[in-house]
Structure formats: structure tokens, C-alpha cells
Coordinates of N, CA, C and O in Angstrom, one line a residue:
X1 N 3.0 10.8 17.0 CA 3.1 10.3 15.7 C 4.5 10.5 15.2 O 5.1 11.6 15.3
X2 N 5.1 9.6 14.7 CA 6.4 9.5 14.3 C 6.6 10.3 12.6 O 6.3 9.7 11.6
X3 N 7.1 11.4 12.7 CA 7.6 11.2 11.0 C 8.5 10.8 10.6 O 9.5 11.5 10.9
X4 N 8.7 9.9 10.0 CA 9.5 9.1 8.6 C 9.8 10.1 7.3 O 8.9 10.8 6.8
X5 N 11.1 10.2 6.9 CA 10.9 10.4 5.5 C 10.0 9.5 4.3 O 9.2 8.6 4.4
X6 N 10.3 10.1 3.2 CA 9.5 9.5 2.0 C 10.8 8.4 1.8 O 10.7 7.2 1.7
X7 N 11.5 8.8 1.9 CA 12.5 7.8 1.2 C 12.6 6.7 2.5 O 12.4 5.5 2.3
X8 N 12.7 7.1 3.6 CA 12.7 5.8 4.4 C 11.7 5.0 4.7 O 11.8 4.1 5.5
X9 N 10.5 5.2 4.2 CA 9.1 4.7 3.6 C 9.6 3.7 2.4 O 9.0 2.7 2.1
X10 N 10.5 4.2 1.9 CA 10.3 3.3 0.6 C 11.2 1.8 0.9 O 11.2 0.6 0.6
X11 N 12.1 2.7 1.8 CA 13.9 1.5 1.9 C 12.9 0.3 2.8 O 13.2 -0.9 2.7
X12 N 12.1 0.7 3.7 CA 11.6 0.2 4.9 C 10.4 -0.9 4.1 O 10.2 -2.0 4.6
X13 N 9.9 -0.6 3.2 CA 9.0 -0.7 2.3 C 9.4 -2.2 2.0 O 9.1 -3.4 2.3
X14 N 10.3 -1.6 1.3 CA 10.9 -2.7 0.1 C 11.5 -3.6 0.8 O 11.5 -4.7 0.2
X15 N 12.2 -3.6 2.0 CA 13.2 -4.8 3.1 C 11.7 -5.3 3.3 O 11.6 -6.5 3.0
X16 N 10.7 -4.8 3.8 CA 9.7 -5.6 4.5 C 9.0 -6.5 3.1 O 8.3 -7.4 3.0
X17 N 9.5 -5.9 2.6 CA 8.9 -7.0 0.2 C 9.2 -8.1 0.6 O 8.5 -9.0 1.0
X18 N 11.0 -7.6 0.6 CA 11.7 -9.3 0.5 C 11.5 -10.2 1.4 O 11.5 -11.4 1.3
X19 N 11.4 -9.4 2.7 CA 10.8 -11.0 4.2 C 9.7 -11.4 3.4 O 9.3 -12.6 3.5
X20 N 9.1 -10.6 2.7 CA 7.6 -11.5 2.2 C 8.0 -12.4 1.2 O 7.7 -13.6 1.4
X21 N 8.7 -12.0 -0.1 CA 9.3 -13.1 -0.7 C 10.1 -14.0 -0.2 O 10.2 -15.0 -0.9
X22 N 10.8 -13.9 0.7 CA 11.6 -15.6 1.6 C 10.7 -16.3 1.8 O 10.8 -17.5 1.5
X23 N 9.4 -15.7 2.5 CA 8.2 -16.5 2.7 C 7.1 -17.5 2.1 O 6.7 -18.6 2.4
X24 N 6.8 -16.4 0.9 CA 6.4 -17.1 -0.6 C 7.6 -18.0 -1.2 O 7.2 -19.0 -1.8
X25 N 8.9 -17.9 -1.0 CA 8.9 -18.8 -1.7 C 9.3 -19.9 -0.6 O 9.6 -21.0 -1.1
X26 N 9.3 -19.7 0.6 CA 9.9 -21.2 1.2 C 8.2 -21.8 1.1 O 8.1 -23.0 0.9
X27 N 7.1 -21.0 1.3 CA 6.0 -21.5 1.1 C 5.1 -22.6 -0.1 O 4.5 -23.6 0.0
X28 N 5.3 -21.6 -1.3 CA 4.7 -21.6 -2.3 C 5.7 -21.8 -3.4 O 5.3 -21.9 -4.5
X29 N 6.9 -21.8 -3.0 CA 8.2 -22.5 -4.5 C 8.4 -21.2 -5.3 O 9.3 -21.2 -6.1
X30 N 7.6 -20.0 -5.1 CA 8.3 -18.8 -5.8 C 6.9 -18.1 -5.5 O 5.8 -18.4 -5.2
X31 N 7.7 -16.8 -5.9 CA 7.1 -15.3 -5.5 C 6.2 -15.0 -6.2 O 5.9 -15.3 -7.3
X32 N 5.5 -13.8 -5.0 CA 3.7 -13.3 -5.8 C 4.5 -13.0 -7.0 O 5.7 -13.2 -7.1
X33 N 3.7 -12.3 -8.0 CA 4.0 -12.2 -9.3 C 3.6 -10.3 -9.3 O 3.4 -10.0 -8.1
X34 N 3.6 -9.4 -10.0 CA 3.5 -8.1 -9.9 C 2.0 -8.0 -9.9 O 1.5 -7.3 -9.0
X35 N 1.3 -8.7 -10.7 CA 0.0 -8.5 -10.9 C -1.1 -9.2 -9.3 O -2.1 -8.8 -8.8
X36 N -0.2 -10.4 -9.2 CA -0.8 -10.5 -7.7 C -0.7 -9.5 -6.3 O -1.5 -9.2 -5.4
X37 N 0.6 -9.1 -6.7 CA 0.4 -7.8 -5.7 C -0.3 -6.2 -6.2 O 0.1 -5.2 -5.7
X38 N -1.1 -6.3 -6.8 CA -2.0 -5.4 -7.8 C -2.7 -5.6 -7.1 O -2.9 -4.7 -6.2
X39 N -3.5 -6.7 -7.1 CA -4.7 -7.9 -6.6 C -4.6 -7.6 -5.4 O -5.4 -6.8 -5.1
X40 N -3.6 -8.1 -4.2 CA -3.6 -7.9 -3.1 C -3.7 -6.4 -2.8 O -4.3 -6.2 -1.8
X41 N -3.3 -5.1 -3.5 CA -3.5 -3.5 -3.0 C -4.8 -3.8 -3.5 O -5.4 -3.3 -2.6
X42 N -5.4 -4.1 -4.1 CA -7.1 -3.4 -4.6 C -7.7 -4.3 -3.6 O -8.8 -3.8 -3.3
X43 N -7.5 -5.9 -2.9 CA -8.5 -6.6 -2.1 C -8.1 -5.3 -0.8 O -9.0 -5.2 0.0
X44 N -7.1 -4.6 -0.5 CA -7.1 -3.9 0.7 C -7.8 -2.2 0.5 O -8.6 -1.8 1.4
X45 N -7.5 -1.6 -0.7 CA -8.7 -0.7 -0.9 C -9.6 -0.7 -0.7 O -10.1 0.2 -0.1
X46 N -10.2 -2.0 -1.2 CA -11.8 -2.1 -0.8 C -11.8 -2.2 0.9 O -12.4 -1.4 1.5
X47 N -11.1 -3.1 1.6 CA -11.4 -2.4 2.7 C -11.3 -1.7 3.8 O -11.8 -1.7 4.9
X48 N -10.2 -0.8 2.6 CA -10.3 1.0 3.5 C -12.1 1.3 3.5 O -12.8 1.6 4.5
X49 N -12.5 1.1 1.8 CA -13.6 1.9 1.8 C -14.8 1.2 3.0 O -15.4 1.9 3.8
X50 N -14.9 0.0 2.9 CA -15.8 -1.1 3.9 C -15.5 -0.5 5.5 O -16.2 -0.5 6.5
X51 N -14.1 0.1 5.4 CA -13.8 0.1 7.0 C -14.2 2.2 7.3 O -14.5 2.7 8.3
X52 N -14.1 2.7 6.3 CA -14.2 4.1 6.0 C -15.8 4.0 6.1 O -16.1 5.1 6.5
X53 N -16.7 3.4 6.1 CA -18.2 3.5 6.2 C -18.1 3.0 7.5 O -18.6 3.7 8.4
X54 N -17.6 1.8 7.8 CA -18.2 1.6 9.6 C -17.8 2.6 10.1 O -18.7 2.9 11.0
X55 N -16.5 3.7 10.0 CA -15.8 4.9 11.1 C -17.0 6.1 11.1 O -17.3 6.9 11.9
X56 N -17.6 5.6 9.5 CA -18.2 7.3 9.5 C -20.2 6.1 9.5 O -21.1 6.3 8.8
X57 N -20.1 5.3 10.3 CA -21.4 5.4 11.3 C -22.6 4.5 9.5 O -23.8 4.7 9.3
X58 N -21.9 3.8 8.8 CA -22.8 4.0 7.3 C -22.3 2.2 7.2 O -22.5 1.6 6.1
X59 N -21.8 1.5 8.2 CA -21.5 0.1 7.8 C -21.6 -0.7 8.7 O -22.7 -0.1 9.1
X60 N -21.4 -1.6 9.6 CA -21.6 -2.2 11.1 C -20.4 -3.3 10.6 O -20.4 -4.3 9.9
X61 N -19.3 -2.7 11.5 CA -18.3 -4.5 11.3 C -17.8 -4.8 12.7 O -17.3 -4.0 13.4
X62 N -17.8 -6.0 12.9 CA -17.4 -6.1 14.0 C -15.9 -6.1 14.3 O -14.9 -6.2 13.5
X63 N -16.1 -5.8 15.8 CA -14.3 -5.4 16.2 C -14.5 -4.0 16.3 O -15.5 -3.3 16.3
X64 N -12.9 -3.8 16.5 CA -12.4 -2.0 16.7 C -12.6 -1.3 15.0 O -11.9 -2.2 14.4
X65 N -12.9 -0.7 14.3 CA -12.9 -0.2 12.9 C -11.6 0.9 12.9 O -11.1 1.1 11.7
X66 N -11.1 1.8 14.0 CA -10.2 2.5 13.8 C -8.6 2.1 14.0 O -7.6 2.7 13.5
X67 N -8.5 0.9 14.9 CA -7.2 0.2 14.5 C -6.6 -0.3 13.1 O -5.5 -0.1 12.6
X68 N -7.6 -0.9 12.6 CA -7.8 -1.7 11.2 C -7.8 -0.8 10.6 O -6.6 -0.6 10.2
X69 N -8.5 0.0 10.2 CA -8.4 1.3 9.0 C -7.1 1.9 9.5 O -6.2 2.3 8.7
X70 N -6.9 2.1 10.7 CA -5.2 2.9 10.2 C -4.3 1.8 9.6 O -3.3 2.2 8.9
X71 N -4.5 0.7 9.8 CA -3.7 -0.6 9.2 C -3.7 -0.5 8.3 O -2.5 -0.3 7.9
X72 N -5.0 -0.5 7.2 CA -5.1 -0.9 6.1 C -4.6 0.3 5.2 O -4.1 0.3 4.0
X73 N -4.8 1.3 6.1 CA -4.1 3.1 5.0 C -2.8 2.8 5.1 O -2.1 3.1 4.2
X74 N -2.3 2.2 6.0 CA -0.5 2.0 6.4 C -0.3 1.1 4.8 O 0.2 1.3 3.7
X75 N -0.9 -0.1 5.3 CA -0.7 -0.7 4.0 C -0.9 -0.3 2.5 O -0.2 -0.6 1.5
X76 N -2.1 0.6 2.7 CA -2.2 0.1 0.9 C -1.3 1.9 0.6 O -1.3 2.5 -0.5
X77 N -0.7 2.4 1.7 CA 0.6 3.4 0.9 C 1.9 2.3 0.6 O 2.5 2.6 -0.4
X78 N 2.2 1.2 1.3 CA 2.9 0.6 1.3 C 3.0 -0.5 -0.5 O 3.7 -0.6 -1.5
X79 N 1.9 -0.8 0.0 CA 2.0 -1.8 -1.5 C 1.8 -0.9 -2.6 O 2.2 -1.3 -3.7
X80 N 1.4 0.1 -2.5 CA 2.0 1.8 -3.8 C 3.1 1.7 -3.6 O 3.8 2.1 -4.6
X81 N 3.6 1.5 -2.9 CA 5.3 2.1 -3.1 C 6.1 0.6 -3.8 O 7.0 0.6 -4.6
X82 N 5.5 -0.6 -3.2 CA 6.0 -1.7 -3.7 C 5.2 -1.7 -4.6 O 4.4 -2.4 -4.0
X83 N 4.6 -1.6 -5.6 CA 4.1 -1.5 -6.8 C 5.2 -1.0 -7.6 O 5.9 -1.6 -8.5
X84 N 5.0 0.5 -7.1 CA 5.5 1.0 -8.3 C 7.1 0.8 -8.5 O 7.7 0.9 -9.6
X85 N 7.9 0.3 -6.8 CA 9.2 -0.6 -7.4 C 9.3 -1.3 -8.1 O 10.4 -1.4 -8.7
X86 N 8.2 -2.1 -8.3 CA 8.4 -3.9 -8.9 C 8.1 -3.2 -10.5 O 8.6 -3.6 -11.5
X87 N 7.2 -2.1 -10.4 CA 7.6 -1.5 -11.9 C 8.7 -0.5 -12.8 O 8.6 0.1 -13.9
X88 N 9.6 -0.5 -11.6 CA 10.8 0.9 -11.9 C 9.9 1.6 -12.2 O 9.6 1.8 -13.4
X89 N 9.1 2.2 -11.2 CA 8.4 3.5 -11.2 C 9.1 4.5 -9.9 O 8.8 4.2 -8.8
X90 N 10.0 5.5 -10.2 CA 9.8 6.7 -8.7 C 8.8 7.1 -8.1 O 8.4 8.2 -8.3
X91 N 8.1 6.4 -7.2 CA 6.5 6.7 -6.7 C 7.0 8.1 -6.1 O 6.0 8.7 -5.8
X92 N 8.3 9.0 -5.6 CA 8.7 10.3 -5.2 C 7.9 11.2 -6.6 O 6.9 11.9 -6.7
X93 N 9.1 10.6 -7.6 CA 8.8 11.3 -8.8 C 7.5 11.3 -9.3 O 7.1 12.2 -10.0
X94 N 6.7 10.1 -8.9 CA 5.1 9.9 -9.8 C 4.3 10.9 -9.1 O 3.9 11.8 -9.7
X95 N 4.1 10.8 -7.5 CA 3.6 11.9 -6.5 C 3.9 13.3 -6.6 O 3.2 14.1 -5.9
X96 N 4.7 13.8 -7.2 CA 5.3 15.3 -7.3 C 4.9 15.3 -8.8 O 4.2 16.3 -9.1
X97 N 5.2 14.6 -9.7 CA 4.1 15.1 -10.8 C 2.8 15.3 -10.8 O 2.3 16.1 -11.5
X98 N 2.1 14.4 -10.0 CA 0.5 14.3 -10.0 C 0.1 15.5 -9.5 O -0.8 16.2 -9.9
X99 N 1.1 15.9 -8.1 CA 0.6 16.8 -7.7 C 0.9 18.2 -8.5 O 0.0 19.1 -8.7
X100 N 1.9 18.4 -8.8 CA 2.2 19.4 -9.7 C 1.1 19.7 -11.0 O 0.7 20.8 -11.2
X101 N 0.7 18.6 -11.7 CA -0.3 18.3 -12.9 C -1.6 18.7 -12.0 O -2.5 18.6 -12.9
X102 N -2.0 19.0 -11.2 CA -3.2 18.5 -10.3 C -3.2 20.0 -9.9 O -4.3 20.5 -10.3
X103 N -2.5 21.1 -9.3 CA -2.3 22.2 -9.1 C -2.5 23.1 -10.4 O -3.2 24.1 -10.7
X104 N -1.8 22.6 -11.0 CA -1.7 23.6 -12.3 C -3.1 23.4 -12.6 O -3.7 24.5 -12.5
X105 N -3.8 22.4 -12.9 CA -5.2 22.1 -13.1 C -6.3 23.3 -12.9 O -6.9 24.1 -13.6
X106 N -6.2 23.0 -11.3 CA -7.1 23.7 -10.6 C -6.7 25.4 -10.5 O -7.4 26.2 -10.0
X107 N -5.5 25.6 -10.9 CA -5.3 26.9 -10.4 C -5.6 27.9 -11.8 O -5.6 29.1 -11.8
X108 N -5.9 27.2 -12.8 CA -5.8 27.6 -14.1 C -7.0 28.6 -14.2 O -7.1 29.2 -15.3

């Protein structure tokens, strides 16, 4: 298993955005919109969860289920991180608060 930084998660993230927008727009005349890429992380959530029931023996899909689900986890950290660029959000900064807010919580 390779470790990556957080930040080279994000730089790597974001260069792989823009090959997507050359695409969209030599395709489609201009780029997904923020809310379509919203759309597209929640159609891939759902199938973490679809692909997280075939692994754990509770869904039947055809094919391999453990290639695809590491895919789909690869991705939908990916479109978090391109999310929360396209909204000047620090997803570093949003993750270290949550978790900070989230500890204190529980430790209280």
C-alpha cells in the first residue's frame, strides 16, 4: 500500500478535476456545475453502500465486489476533496475540526 500525503491527495485530486473539465467541455460545450458533482459523489455513495452489502455476503452483484468497492472508496474521498475545492472549503481544515469536535464529544 502506497502512502500519499493529505495534501498530495488534494494537488493529484484537483489536476485529475481539470482533465475532467477539458473533457466536459470539448464534450458537452462547458463544465459539470458544483451541484452536479454533488450528484455524481452521492450516485457513488450509494454504491459503496450496494457494493459494502455484496462484500459483507447481504447483496448478490455480479463481477469481482472487492475491486469496485476499493474504487468507489478511492473515489468518493476524491470527489470530497473536489467538492469541497469547488467550494473554498480546506477539506485538511474541515477533517481536523470534525475530528477535534467529535473527540471532545465523546470524551466529555
Amino acid at each position: 500500500m502506497k502512502d500519499i500525503s493529505f495534501n498530495e491527495a488534494v494537488d493529484r485530486s484537483v489536476q485529475i478535476r481539470e482533465l475532467y473539465h477539458q473533457l466536459e467541455r470539448k464534450h458537452h460545450e462547458k463544465e459539470w456545475t458544483v451541484e452536479e458533482d454533488a450528484l455524481a459523489f452521492l450516485t457513488d455513495a450509494g454504491l459503496v453502500g450496494r457494493l459494502t452489502m455484496s462484500q459483507q455476503g447481504r447483496w448478490t452483484m455480479k463481477g469481482e465486489t472487492m475491486p469496485e468497492l476499493e474504487h468507489k472508496l478511492g473515489e468518493c474521498v476524491w470527489w470530497l476533496i473536489i467538492l469541497s475545492e469547488r467550494m473554498n472549503i480546506d477539506i485538511a481544515d474541515a477533517l481536523d475540526n470534525f475530528l477535534s469536535k467529535t473527540e471532545k464529544k465523546l470524551q466529555a
